[in-house]
Amino acid sequence: MGNVGMGHGGKCNSSCSVKDCQEVKNEVRRDSLTIPETSCAVSHGRLDESYELGAALGKGAQGFVHMCKDRTTGVVRAAKLMDANKSSAKAAFQREVYFLNLTRESSVIRVIEVFMQPSYNAIILEKYEAHVKAMVKEHSLKHKRRQGILSDSSLQSVMRQAMRAVTYLHHCNVVHRDVKATNFLVDRMDPDDPDMRVVICDFGLARSLEPGKFLSCPVGTRRYWAPEMYDQSYWHAVDIFALGVMLFLISSLTYPFQTKEETQTRSVLPPSGLGTLATEMLTRLLAKRPKQRQPGHVLALHPWLSGNSHTVAEQERQLPRRSLQQKSKPDVTGGPLEDEETSARLPHGWELSLHDGAATTSGEGWESDLILI
């Protein structure tokens, strides 16, 4: 659950400039935040006194996920355990708790309780059956097919809920930076069940990013990277591109691009069996230039996701003009580096990097209007 995969585990990598890494280091020292009063409880007791740990569910770069059972109620949860003495794991833990408490929406996994122990920190989360990729693989084996693995209605259900989650995060000025099939969880293994719930998880690489600013450190899972991630100048649009990679993957159990060159230059060839409207959506999600990649609240109106019988062109004519176009790419010379503002808080003594060299610019980036589906 929530594996980091091929990503960089939330740290600056070797491709970052020394200046970028120093900026992030300075920001870690400056930011001191605490969790809002309305958020989950932070327990100072022992985890094993409240929960019985069970089988391992997954492993990531910063920790492990185990099944656990509440000793009082018997309710089964998931416990994400992260090394309290490892700086990168501690930073990922702090970011995870911060953003999970900042975002309150049914398409985002819910945090139940947080434990801070001398040797490890733990986040108690809702328990789900599996991630989307595992569900698709099981369905493929069961029906002995690799093309057209899911029905069109099942694809719609998964992508509609995934789009809802990402659109909500962007409305909150949050860029996830590790959107992928293994970071979306399902509450059942039958994709044809209309009540199947899909939620996004793993906020260890998430950042606050307001319109007109961009990020520079390339992080996340490389096969999901947008072209601009390689250029080290990106914003929320990278999450939209990653949704396109995810749609391609769950349609075929293969990835659309294998290399940096393919990602930046090769047009996508839709998987065999993908419907006309789904193919049109895939093309929009995987647009090479970020300013041509539509925001989630616009894509949500596409007939493949909305179920509306109007044509795409008709729906776009009904939208405000400003909602359809990404403003010009932020100009890095537009202003000095400065801290983001945020009202959320973390426990006393915590420090948190919410940026990665985010630059203030004269551009505004995407509109923040929200249309939930």
PDB file of C-alpha atoms in Angstrom, residues 68-352:
ATOM      1  CA  CYS A  68      -3.647  -3.871  12.645  1.00  0.00           C
ATOM      2  CA  LYS A  69      -6.681  -4.431  14.857  1.00  0.00           C
ATOM      3  CA  ASP A  70      -8.054  -2.027  17.436  1.00  0.00           C
ATOM      4  CA  ARG A  71      -7.818  -3.847  20.768  1.00  0.00           C
ATOM      5  CA  THR A  72     -10.966  -2.115  22.055  1.00  0.00           C
ATOM      6  CA  THR A  73     -13.340  -2.192  19.079  1.00  0.00           C
ATOM      7  CA  GLY A  74     -11.864  -5.004  16.991  1.00  0.00           C
ATOM      8  CA  VAL A  75     -11.945  -2.804  13.875  1.00  0.00           C
ATOM      9  CA  VAL A  76      -9.214  -3.655  11.355  1.00  0.00           C
ATOM     10  CA  ARG A  77      -7.051  -0.762  10.161  1.00  0.00           C
ATOM     11  CA  ALA A  78      -3.746  -0.236   8.396  1.00  0.00           C
ATOM     12  CA  ALA A  79      -0.661   1.007  10.255  1.00  0.00           C
ATOM     13  CA  LYS A  80       2.039   2.857   8.334  1.00  0.00           C
ATOM     14  CA  LEU A  81       5.280   2.604  10.323  1.00  0.00           C
ATOM     15  CA  MET A  82       8.171   4.998   9.615  1.00  0.00           C
ATOM     16  CA  ASP A  83      11.615   5.217  11.208  1.00  0.00           C
ATOM     17  CA  ALA A  84      11.642   8.111  13.703  1.00  0.00           C
ATOM     18  CA  ASN A  85      15.446   8.334  13.577  1.00  0.00           C
ATOM     19  CA  LYS A  86      15.809   8.529   9.797  1.00  0.00           C
ATOM     20  CA  SER A  87      15.586  12.134   8.593  1.00  0.00           C
ATOM     21  CA  SER A  88      13.931  11.369   5.245  1.00  0.00           C
ATOM     22  CA  ALA A  89      11.375   9.037   6.878  1.00  0.00           C
ATOM     23  CA  LYS A  90      10.620  11.587   9.585  1.00  0.00           C
ATOM     24  CA  ALA A  91      10.096  14.314   6.984  1.00  0.00           C
ATOM     25  CA  ALA A  92       7.818  12.041   4.924  1.00  0.00           C
ATOM     26  CA  PHE A  93       5.831  11.176   8.069  1.00  0.00           C
ATOM     27  CA  GLN A  94       5.341  14.844   8.919  1.00  0.00           C
ATOM     28  CA  ARG A  95       4.241  15.706   5.394  1.00  0.00           C
ATOM     29  CA  GLU A  96       1.875  12.731   5.273  1.00  0.00           C
ATOM     30  CA  VAL A  97       0.121  13.709   8.502  1.00  0.00           C
ATOM     31  CA  TYR A  98       0.044  17.375   7.524  1.00  0.00           C
ATOM     32  CA  PHE A  99      -1.597  16.837   4.148  1.00  0.00           C
ATOM     33  CA  LEU A 100      -3.968  14.101   5.300  1.00  0.00           C
ATOM     34  CA  ASN A 101      -5.290  16.549   7.886  1.00  0.00           C
ATOM     35  CA  LEU A 102      -5.376  19.410   5.415  1.00  0.00           C
ATOM     36  CA  THR A 103      -7.510  17.446   2.946  1.00  0.00           C
ATOM     37  CA  ARG A 104     -10.995  16.364   4.021  1.00  0.00           C
ATOM     38  CA  GLU A 105     -12.685  14.585   1.141  1.00  0.00           C
ATOM     39  CA  SER A 106     -14.134  11.123   0.568  1.00  0.00           C
ATOM     40  CA  SER A 107     -11.670  10.434  -2.262  1.00  0.00           C
ATOM     41  CA  VAL A 108      -8.694  10.894   0.086  1.00  0.00           C
ATOM     42  CA  ILE A 109      -7.744   8.141   2.533  1.00  0.00           C
ATOM     43  CA  ARG A 110      -8.692   8.990   6.112  1.00  0.00           C
ATOM     44  CA  VAL A 111      -6.181   9.056   8.943  1.00  0.00           C
ATOM     45  CA  ILE A 112      -7.573   7.655  12.204  1.00  0.00           C
ATOM     46  CA  GLU A 113      -4.797   8.212  14.709  1.00  0.00           C
ATOM     47  CA  VAL A 114      -1.100   9.081  14.908  1.00  0.00           C
ATOM     48  CA  PHE A 115       1.501   7.576  17.262  1.00  0.00           C
ATOM     49  CA  MET A 116       4.894   9.136  17.955  1.00  0.00           C
ATOM     50  CA  GLN A 117       7.325   6.593  19.442  1.00  0.00           C
ATOM     51  CA  PRO A 118      11.065   6.859  20.218  1.00  0.00           C
ATOM     52  CA  SER A 119      12.078   4.435  17.458  1.00  0.00           C
ATOM     53  CA  TYR A 120       9.253   4.809  14.958  1.00  0.00           C
ATOM     54  CA  ASN A 121       6.204   6.899  14.099  1.00  0.00           C
ATOM     55  CA  ALA A 122       2.905   5.339  13.072  1.00  0.00           C
ATOM     56  CA  ILE A 123      -0.107   6.550  11.108  1.00  0.00           C
ATOM     57  CA  ILE A 124      -3.299   4.528  11.565  1.00  0.00           C
ATOM     58  CA  LEU A 125      -5.355   4.615   8.365  1.00  0.00           C
ATOM     59  CA  GLU A 126      -8.506   3.147   6.891  1.00  0.00           C
ATOM     60  CA  LYS A 127      -7.900  -0.410   5.674  1.00  0.00           C
ATOM     61  CA  TYR A 128      -8.503  -1.150   1.995  1.00  0.00           C
ATOM     62  CA  GLU A 129      -8.369  -4.396   0.055  1.00  0.00           C
ATOM     63  CA  ALA A 130      -5.561  -3.513  -2.373  1.00  0.00           C
ATOM     64  CA  HIS A 131      -4.235  -0.868  -4.714  1.00  0.00           C
ATOM     65  CA  VAL A 132      -5.683  -0.346  -8.179  1.00  0.00           C
ATOM     66  CA  LYS A 133      -2.833  -2.063 -10.018  1.00  0.00           C
ATOM     67  CA  ALA A 134      -3.181  -5.241  -7.924  1.00  0.00           C
ATOM     68  CA  MET A 135      -6.940  -5.245  -8.511  1.00  0.00           C
ATOM     69  CA  VAL A 136      -6.443  -4.952 -12.283  1.00  0.00           C
ATOM     70  CA  LYS A 137      -3.801  -7.708 -12.294  1.00  0.00           C
ATOM     71  CA  GLU A 138      -6.088 -10.073 -10.406  1.00  0.00           C
ATOM     72  CA  HIS A 139      -8.941  -9.296 -12.793  1.00  0.00           C
ATOM     73  CA  SER A 140      -6.631  -9.935 -15.752  1.00  0.00           C
ATOM     74  CA  LEU A 141      -5.567 -13.339 -14.439  1.00  0.00           C
ATOM     75  CA  LYS A 142      -9.120 -14.282 -13.600  1.00  0.00           C
ATOM     76  CA  HIS A 143     -10.380 -13.504 -17.096  1.00  0.00           C
ATOM     77  CA  LYS A 144      -7.158 -14.478 -18.915  1.00  0.00           C
ATOM     78  CA  ARG A 145      -6.740 -11.299 -20.922  1.00  0.00           C
ATOM     79  CA  ARG A 146      -4.319  -8.387 -21.116  1.00  0.00           C
ATOM     80  CA  GLN A 147      -6.070  -6.102 -23.611  1.00  0.00           C
ATOM     81  CA  GLY A 148      -9.395  -4.571 -22.668  1.00  0.00           C
ATOM     82  CA  ILE A 149      -8.878  -5.908 -19.151  1.00  0.00           C
ATOM     83  CA  LEU A 150     -11.583  -3.743 -17.596  1.00  0.00           C
ATOM     84  CA  SER A 151     -14.930  -2.885 -19.093  1.00  0.00           C
ATOM     85  CA  ASP A 152     -15.398   0.701 -20.199  1.00  0.00           C
ATOM     86  CA  SER A 153     -17.745   1.365 -17.276  1.00  0.00           C
ATOM     87  CA  SER A 154     -15.167  -0.024 -14.816  1.00  0.00           C
ATOM     88  CA  LEU A 155     -12.426   2.158 -16.308  1.00  0.00           C
ATOM     89  CA  GLN A 156     -14.750   5.140 -16.008  1.00  0.00           C
ATOM     90  CA  SER A 157     -15.455   4.385 -12.351  1.00  0.00           C
ATOM     91  CA  VAL A 158     -11.782   4.139 -11.408  1.00  0.00           C
ATOM     92  CA  MET A 159     -10.696   7.200 -13.382  1.00  0.00           C
ATOM     93  CA  ARG A 160     -13.677   9.310 -12.297  1.00  0.00           C
ATOM     94  CA  GLN A 161     -12.797   8.791  -8.637  1.00  0.00           C
ATOM     95  CA  ALA A 162      -9.074   9.262  -9.277  1.00  0.00           C
ATOM     96  CA  MET A 163      -9.781  12.504 -11.124  1.00  0.00           C
ATOM     97  CA  ARG A 164     -12.006  13.665  -8.287  1.00  0.00           C
ATOM     98  CA  ALA A 165      -9.187  13.085  -5.776  1.00  0.00           C
ATOM     99  CA  VAL A 166      -6.531  14.893  -7.816  1.00  0.00           C
ATOM    100  CA  THR A 167      -8.889  17.774  -8.656  1.00  0.00           C
ATOM    101  CA  TYR A 168      -9.666  18.206  -4.978  1.00  0.00           C
ATOM    102  CA  LEU A 169      -5.965  18.295  -4.064  1.00  0.00           C
ATOM    103  CA  HIS A 170      -5.289  20.909  -6.733  1.00  0.00           C
ATOM    104  CA  HIS A 171      -8.214  22.968  -5.436  1.00  0.00           C
ATOM    105  CA  CYS A 172      -6.421  22.899  -2.062  1.00  0.00           C
ATOM    106  CA  ASN A 173      -3.225  24.092  -3.820  1.00  0.00           C
ATOM    107  CA  VAL A 174      -1.572  20.713  -3.237  1.00  0.00           C
ATOM    108  CA  VAL A 175       0.485  18.870  -5.854  1.00  0.00           C
ATOM    109  CA  HIS A 176       0.785  15.155  -5.032  1.00  0.00           C
ATOM    110  CA  ARG A 177       3.849  14.351  -7.213  1.00  0.00           C
ATOM    111  CA  ASP A 178       3.443  10.576  -6.945  1.00  0.00           C
ATOM    112  CA  VAL A 179       0.103   9.887  -8.612  1.00  0.00           C
ATOM    113  CA  LYS A 180       0.140   6.239  -9.767  1.00  0.00           C
ATOM    114  CA  ALA A 181      -1.955   3.090  -9.757  1.00  0.00           C
ATOM    115  CA  THR A 182      -0.335   1.798  -6.561  1.00  0.00           C
ATOM    116  CA  ASN A 183      -1.209   5.009  -4.705  1.00  0.00           C
ATOM    117  CA  PHE A 184      -4.932   4.574  -5.306  1.00  0.00           C
ATOM    118  CA  LEU A 185      -6.621   2.019  -3.043  1.00  0.00           C
ATOM    119  CA  VAL A 186      -9.859   0.084  -3.574  1.00  0.00           C
ATOM    120  CA  ASP A 187     -12.261  -1.272  -0.971  1.00  0.00           C
ATOM    121  CA  ARG A 188     -13.098  -4.387  -3.017  1.00  0.00           C
ATOM    122  CA  MET A 189     -11.519  -6.472  -5.773  1.00  0.00           C
ATOM    123  CA  ASP A 190     -14.428  -6.455  -8.210  1.00  0.00           C
ATOM    124  CA  PRO A 191     -14.011  -3.524 -10.650  1.00  0.00           C
ATOM    125  CA  ASP A 192     -17.497  -4.177 -12.039  1.00  0.00           C
ATOM    126  CA  ASP A 193     -19.105  -3.430  -8.685  1.00  0.00           C
ATOM    127  CA  PRO A 194     -20.655   0.055  -9.062  1.00  0.00           C
ATOM    128  CA  ASP A 195     -20.129   0.691  -5.337  1.00  0.00           C
ATOM    129  CA  MET A 196     -16.353   0.155  -5.481  1.00  0.00           C
ATOM    130  CA  ARG A 197     -14.605   3.017  -3.711  1.00  0.00           C
ATOM    131  CA  VAL A 198     -11.243   4.427  -4.850  1.00  0.00           C
ATOM    132  CA  VAL A 199      -9.133   6.742  -2.659  1.00  0.00           C
ATOM    133  CA  ILE A 200      -5.731   8.365  -3.050  1.00  0.00           C
ATOM    134  CA  CYS A 201      -2.996   7.747  -0.473  1.00  0.00           C
ATOM    135  CA  ASP A 202       0.720   8.332   0.233  1.00  0.00           C
ATOM    136  CA  PHE A 203       1.394  12.050   0.660  1.00  0.00           C
ATOM    137  CA  GLY A 204       5.084  11.672   1.431  1.00  0.00           C
ATOM    138  CA  LEU A 205       6.076  13.686  -1.654  1.00  0.00           C
ATOM    139  CA  ALA A 206       3.180  16.165  -1.661  1.00  0.00           C
ATOM    140  CA  ARG A 207       3.800  19.910  -1.572  1.00  0.00           C
ATOM    141  CA  SER A 208       1.740  23.054  -1.174  1.00  0.00           C
ATOM    142  CA  LEU A 209       1.947  25.045  -4.378  1.00  0.00           C
ATOM    143  CA  GLU A 210      -0.017  28.180  -5.089  1.00  0.00           C
ATOM    144  CA  PRO A 211      -0.809  29.545  -8.569  1.00  0.00           C
ATOM    145  CA  GLY A 212       2.135  31.277 -10.209  1.00  0.00           C
ATOM    146  CA  LYS A 213       4.772  29.117  -8.543  1.00  0.00           C
ATOM    147  CA  PHE A 214       6.579  26.031  -9.731  1.00  0.00           C
ATOM    148  CA  LEU A 215       8.754  23.240  -8.343  1.00  0.00           C
ATOM    149  CA  SER A 216      12.166  22.076  -9.519  1.00  0.00           C
ATOM    150  CA  CYS A 217      13.190  18.827  -7.793  1.00  0.00           C
ATOM    151  CA  PRO A 218      12.328  15.747  -9.931  1.00  0.00           C
ATOM    152  CA  VAL A 219      10.709  13.206  -7.582  1.00  0.00           C
ATOM    153  CA  GLY A 220       8.147  10.447  -7.744  1.00  0.00           C
ATOM    154  CA  THR A 221       7.927   7.373  -9.963  1.00  0.00           C
ATOM    155  CA  ARG A 222       9.830   7.803 -13.212  1.00  0.00           C
ATOM    156  CA  ARG A 223       7.438   5.953 -15.521  1.00  0.00           C
ATOM    157  CA  TYR A 224       4.729   8.400 -14.484  1.00  0.00           C
ATOM    158  CA  TRP A 225       6.840  11.518 -14.994  1.00  0.00           C
ATOM    159  CA  ALA A 226       5.519  14.274 -17.243  1.00  0.00           C
ATOM    160  CA  PRO A 227       7.949  15.817 -19.777  1.00  0.00           C
ATOM    161  CA  GLU A 228       8.359  18.949 -17.648  1.00  0.00           C
ATOM    162  CA  MET A 229       9.444  16.874 -14.641  1.00  0.00           C
ATOM    163  CA  TYR A 230      12.617  16.041 -16.572  1.00  0.00           C
ATOM    164  CA  ASP A 231      13.057  19.767 -17.235  1.00  0.00           C
ATOM    165  CA  GLN A 232      12.867  20.455 -13.483  1.00  0.00           C
ATOM    166  CA  SER A 233      10.217  23.142 -13.869  1.00  0.00           C
ATOM    167  CA  TYR A 234       6.725  21.879 -13.129  1.00  0.00           C
ATOM    168  CA  TRP A 235       3.471  22.456 -11.268  1.00  0.00           C
ATOM    169  CA  HIS A 236       0.136  20.664 -10.698  1.00  0.00           C
ATOM    170  CA  ALA A 237      -0.114  19.550 -14.331  1.00  0.00           C
ATOM    171  CA  VAL A 238       2.332  16.692 -13.607  1.00  0.00           C
ATOM    172  CA  ASP A 239      -0.427  14.964 -11.617  1.00  0.00           C
ATOM    173  CA  ILE A 240      -2.757  15.132 -14.628  1.00  0.00           C
ATOM    174  CA  PHE A 241      -0.136  13.541 -16.899  1.00  0.00           C
ATOM    175  CA  ALA A 242       0.362  10.790 -14.302  1.00  0.00           C
ATOM    176  CA  LEU A 243      -3.378  10.061 -14.435  1.00  0.00           C
ATOM    177  CA  GLY A 244      -2.937   9.495 -18.178  1.00  0.00           C
ATOM    178  CA  VAL A 245      -0.154   6.991 -17.524  1.00  0.00           C
ATOM    179  CA  MET A 246      -2.394   5.284 -14.980  1.00  0.00           C
ATOM    180  CA  LEU A 247      -5.295   5.074 -17.461  1.00  0.00           C
ATOM    181  CA  PHE A 248      -2.970   3.502 -20.035  1.00  0.00           C
ATOM    182  CA  LEU A 249      -1.604   1.039 -17.450  1.00  0.00           C
ATOM    183  CA  ILE A 250      -4.942  -0.201 -16.144  1.00  0.00           C
ATOM    184  CA  SER A 251      -6.149  -0.590 -19.741  1.00  0.00           C
ATOM    185  CA  SER A 252      -3.225  -2.777 -20.826  1.00  0.00           C
ATOM    186  CA  LEU A 253      -0.916  -3.584 -17.869  1.00  0.00           C
ATOM    187  CA  THR A 254       1.868  -1.817 -19.782  1.00  0.00           C
ATOM    188  CA  TYR A 255       3.295   1.703 -19.617  1.00  0.00           C
ATOM    189  CA  PRO A 256       2.961   4.196 -22.478  1.00  0.00           C
ATOM    190  CA  PHE A 257       6.566   5.407 -22.286  1.00  0.00           C
ATOM    191  CA  GLN A 258       9.776   3.692 -21.226  1.00  0.00           C
ATOM    192  CA  THR A 259      12.399   6.436 -21.546  1.00  0.00           C
ATOM    193  CA  LYS A 260      12.836  10.177 -21.155  1.00  0.00           C
ATOM    194  CA  GLU A 261      13.004  10.589 -24.938  1.00  0.00           C
ATOM    195  CA  GLU A 262       9.736   8.691 -25.463  1.00  0.00           C
ATOM    196  CA  THR A 263       8.003  10.691 -22.734  1.00  0.00           C
ATOM    197  CA  GLN A 264       9.056  13.999 -24.245  1.00  0.00           C
ATOM    198  CA  THR A 265       8.675  13.263 -27.968  1.00  0.00           C
ATOM    199  CA  ARG A 266       6.642  10.140 -28.802  1.00  0.00           C
ATOM    200  CA  SER A 267       2.891  10.361 -29.364  1.00  0.00           C
ATOM    201  CA  VAL A 268       0.887   7.878 -27.343  1.00  0.00           C
ATOM    202  CA  LEU A 269      -0.500   4.818 -29.135  1.00  0.00           C
ATOM    203  CA  PRO A 270      -3.780   3.901 -27.369  1.00  0.00           C
ATOM    204  CA  PRO A 271      -4.080   0.343 -26.026  1.00  0.00           C
ATOM    205  CA  SER A 272      -6.062  -2.090 -28.136  1.00  0.00           C
ATOM    206  CA  GLY A 273      -9.714  -2.175 -27.164  1.00  0.00           C
ATOM    207  CA  LEU A 274      -9.826   1.276 -25.581  1.00  0.00           C
ATOM    208  CA  GLY A 275     -13.048   3.057 -26.575  1.00  0.00           C
ATOM    209  CA  THR A 276     -13.232   6.254 -28.618  1.00  0.00           C
ATOM    210  CA  LEU A 277     -14.097   8.587 -25.744  1.00  0.00           C
ATOM    211  CA  ALA A 278     -11.592   6.919 -23.414  1.00  0.00           C
ATOM    212  CA  THR A 279      -8.912   7.322 -26.086  1.00  0.00           C
ATOM    213  CA  GLU A 280      -9.785  10.991 -26.417  1.00  0.00           C
ATOM    214  CA  MET A 281      -9.445  11.386 -22.647  1.00  0.00           C
ATOM    215  CA  LEU A 282      -6.093   9.574 -22.701  1.00  0.00           C
ATOM    216  CA  THR A 283      -4.798  11.955 -25.372  1.00  0.00           C
ATOM    217  CA  ARG A 284      -5.823  14.975 -23.312  1.00  0.00           C
ATOM    218  CA  LEU A 285      -4.237  13.649 -20.132  1.00  0.00           C
ATOM    219  CA  LEU A 286      -0.940  12.861 -21.898  1.00  0.00           C
ATOM    220  CA  ALA A 287      -0.561  16.195 -23.709  1.00  0.00           C
ATOM    221  CA  LYS A 288       3.180  16.915 -23.886  1.00  0.00           C
ATOM    222  CA  ARG A 289       3.022  20.615 -23.075  1.00  0.00           C
ATOM    223  CA  PRO A 290       1.669  21.321 -19.565  1.00  0.00           C
ATOM    224  CA  LYS A 291      -0.181  24.472 -20.609  1.00  0.00           C
ATOM    225  CA  GLN A 292      -2.098  22.360 -23.155  1.00  0.00           C
ATOM    226  CA  ARG A 293      -2.969  19.801 -20.489  1.00  0.00           C
ATOM    227  CA  GLN A 294      -6.363  20.733 -19.099  1.00  0.00           C
ATOM    228  CA  PRO A 295      -6.961  20.964 -15.322  1.00  0.00           C
ATOM    229  CA  GLY A 296      -9.010  18.331 -13.550  1.00  0.00           C
ATOM    230  CA  HIS A 297     -12.149  20.430 -13.154  1.00  0.00           C
ATOM    231  CA  VAL A 298     -12.301  20.847 -16.945  1.00  0.00           C
ATOM    232  CA  LEU A 299     -11.495  17.214 -17.711  1.00  0.00           C
ATOM    233  CA  ALA A 300     -14.243  16.177 -15.287  1.00  0.00           C
ATOM    234  CA  LEU A 301     -16.756  17.585 -17.780  1.00  0.00           C
ATOM    235  CA  HIS A 302     -15.557  15.297 -20.557  1.00  0.00           C
ATOM    236  CA  PRO A 303     -18.457  12.988 -21.544  1.00  0.00           C
ATOM    237  CA  TRP A 304     -16.410   9.853 -20.829  1.00  0.00           C
ATOM    238  CA  LEU A 305     -16.169  10.850 -17.151  1.00  0.00           C
ATOM    239  CA  SER A 306     -19.349  12.870 -16.741  1.00  0.00           C
ATOM    240  CA  GLY A 307     -21.665  10.588 -18.706  1.00  0.00           C
ATOM    241  CA  ASN A 308     -23.089  13.673 -20.390  1.00  0.00           C
ATOM    242  CA  SER A 309     -24.255  13.115 -23.945  1.00  0.00           C
ATOM    243  CA  HIS A 310     -23.050  16.525 -25.131  1.00  0.00           C
ATOM    244  CA  THR A 311     -20.001  16.490 -27.346  1.00  0.00           C
ATOM    245  CA  VAL A 312     -16.695  17.696 -25.947  1.00  0.00           C
ATOM    246  CA  ALA A 313     -16.787  20.794 -28.141  1.00  0.00           C
ATOM    247  CA  GLU A 314     -20.287  21.683 -26.948  1.00  0.00           C
ATOM    248  CA  GLN A 315     -19.281  21.334 -23.310  1.00  0.00           C
ATOM    249  CA  GLU A 316     -16.167  23.456 -23.796  1.00  0.00           C
ATOM    250  CA  ARG A 317     -18.196  26.236 -25.409  1.00  0.00           C
ATOM    251  CA  GLN A 318     -20.307  26.334 -22.256  1.00  0.00           C
ATOM    252  CA  LEU A 319     -17.262  26.801 -19.982  1.00  0.00           C
ATOM    253  CA  PRO A 320     -15.791  30.179 -19.048  1.00  0.00           C
ATOM    254  CA  ARG A 321     -12.906  30.865 -21.408  1.00  0.00           C
ATOM    255  CA  ARG A 322     -10.436  31.357 -18.571  1.00  0.00           C
ATOM    256  CA  SER A 323     -11.093  27.842 -17.249  1.00  0.00           C
ATOM    257  CA  LEU A 324      -9.988  26.160 -20.466  1.00  0.00           C
ATOM    258  CA  GLN A 325      -6.472  27.447 -20.852  1.00  0.00           C
ATOM    259  CA  GLN A 326      -3.357  27.157 -18.761  1.00  0.00           C
ATOM    260  CA  LYS A 327      -1.835  30.575 -18.435  1.00  0.00           C
ATOM    261  CA  SER A 328       1.659  31.071 -19.788  1.00  0.00           C
ATOM    262  CA  LYS A 329       4.418  29.087 -18.112  1.00  0.00           C
ATOM    263  CA  PRO A 330       5.698  30.760 -14.940  1.00  0.00           C
ATOM    264  CA  ASP A 331       8.735  32.967 -15.493  1.00  0.00           C
ATOM    265  CA  VAL A 332      11.446  32.062 -13.005  1.00  0.00           C
ATOM    266  CA  THR A 333      12.698  35.652 -13.128  1.00  0.00           C
ATOM    267  CA  GLY A 334       9.367  36.980 -11.900  1.00  0.00           C
ATOM    268  CA  GLY A 335      10.331  37.334  -8.246  1.00  0.00           C
ATOM    269  CA  PRO A 336      12.483  36.116  -5.337  1.00  0.00           C
ATOM    270  CA  LEU A 337      12.123  32.802  -3.591  1.00  0.00           C
ATOM    271  CA  GLU A 338       9.797  32.991  -0.625  1.00  0.00           C
ATOM    272  CA  ASP A 339       7.886  30.735   1.762  1.00  0.00           C
ATOM    273  CA  GLU A 340       4.383  29.480   1.103  1.00  0.00           C
ATOM    274  CA  GLU A 341       1.697  30.545   3.550  1.00  0.00           C
ATOM    275  CA  THR A 342      -0.417  27.911   5.248  1.00  0.00           C
ATOM    276  CA  SER A 343      -2.855  27.811   8.162  1.00  0.00           C
ATOM    277  CA  ALA A 344      -2.440  24.115   8.993  1.00  0.00           C
ATOM    278  CA  ARG A 345      -0.273  23.120  11.927  1.00  0.00           C
ATOM    279  CA  LEU A 346       1.850  20.173  13.069  1.00  0.00           C
ATOM    280  CA  PRO A 347       2.708  19.118  16.644  1.00  0.00           C
ATOM    281  CA  HIS A 348       5.080  21.361  18.588  1.00  0.00           C
ATOM    282  CA  GLY A 349       8.692  20.860  17.605  1.00  0.00           C
ATOM    283  CA  TRP A 350       7.951  19.510  14.125  1.00  0.00           C
ATOM    284  CA  GLU A 351       9.525  21.109  11.093  1.00  0.00           C
ATOM    285  CA  LEU A 352       8.223  20.650   7.592  1.00  0.00           C
TER     286      LEU A 352
END
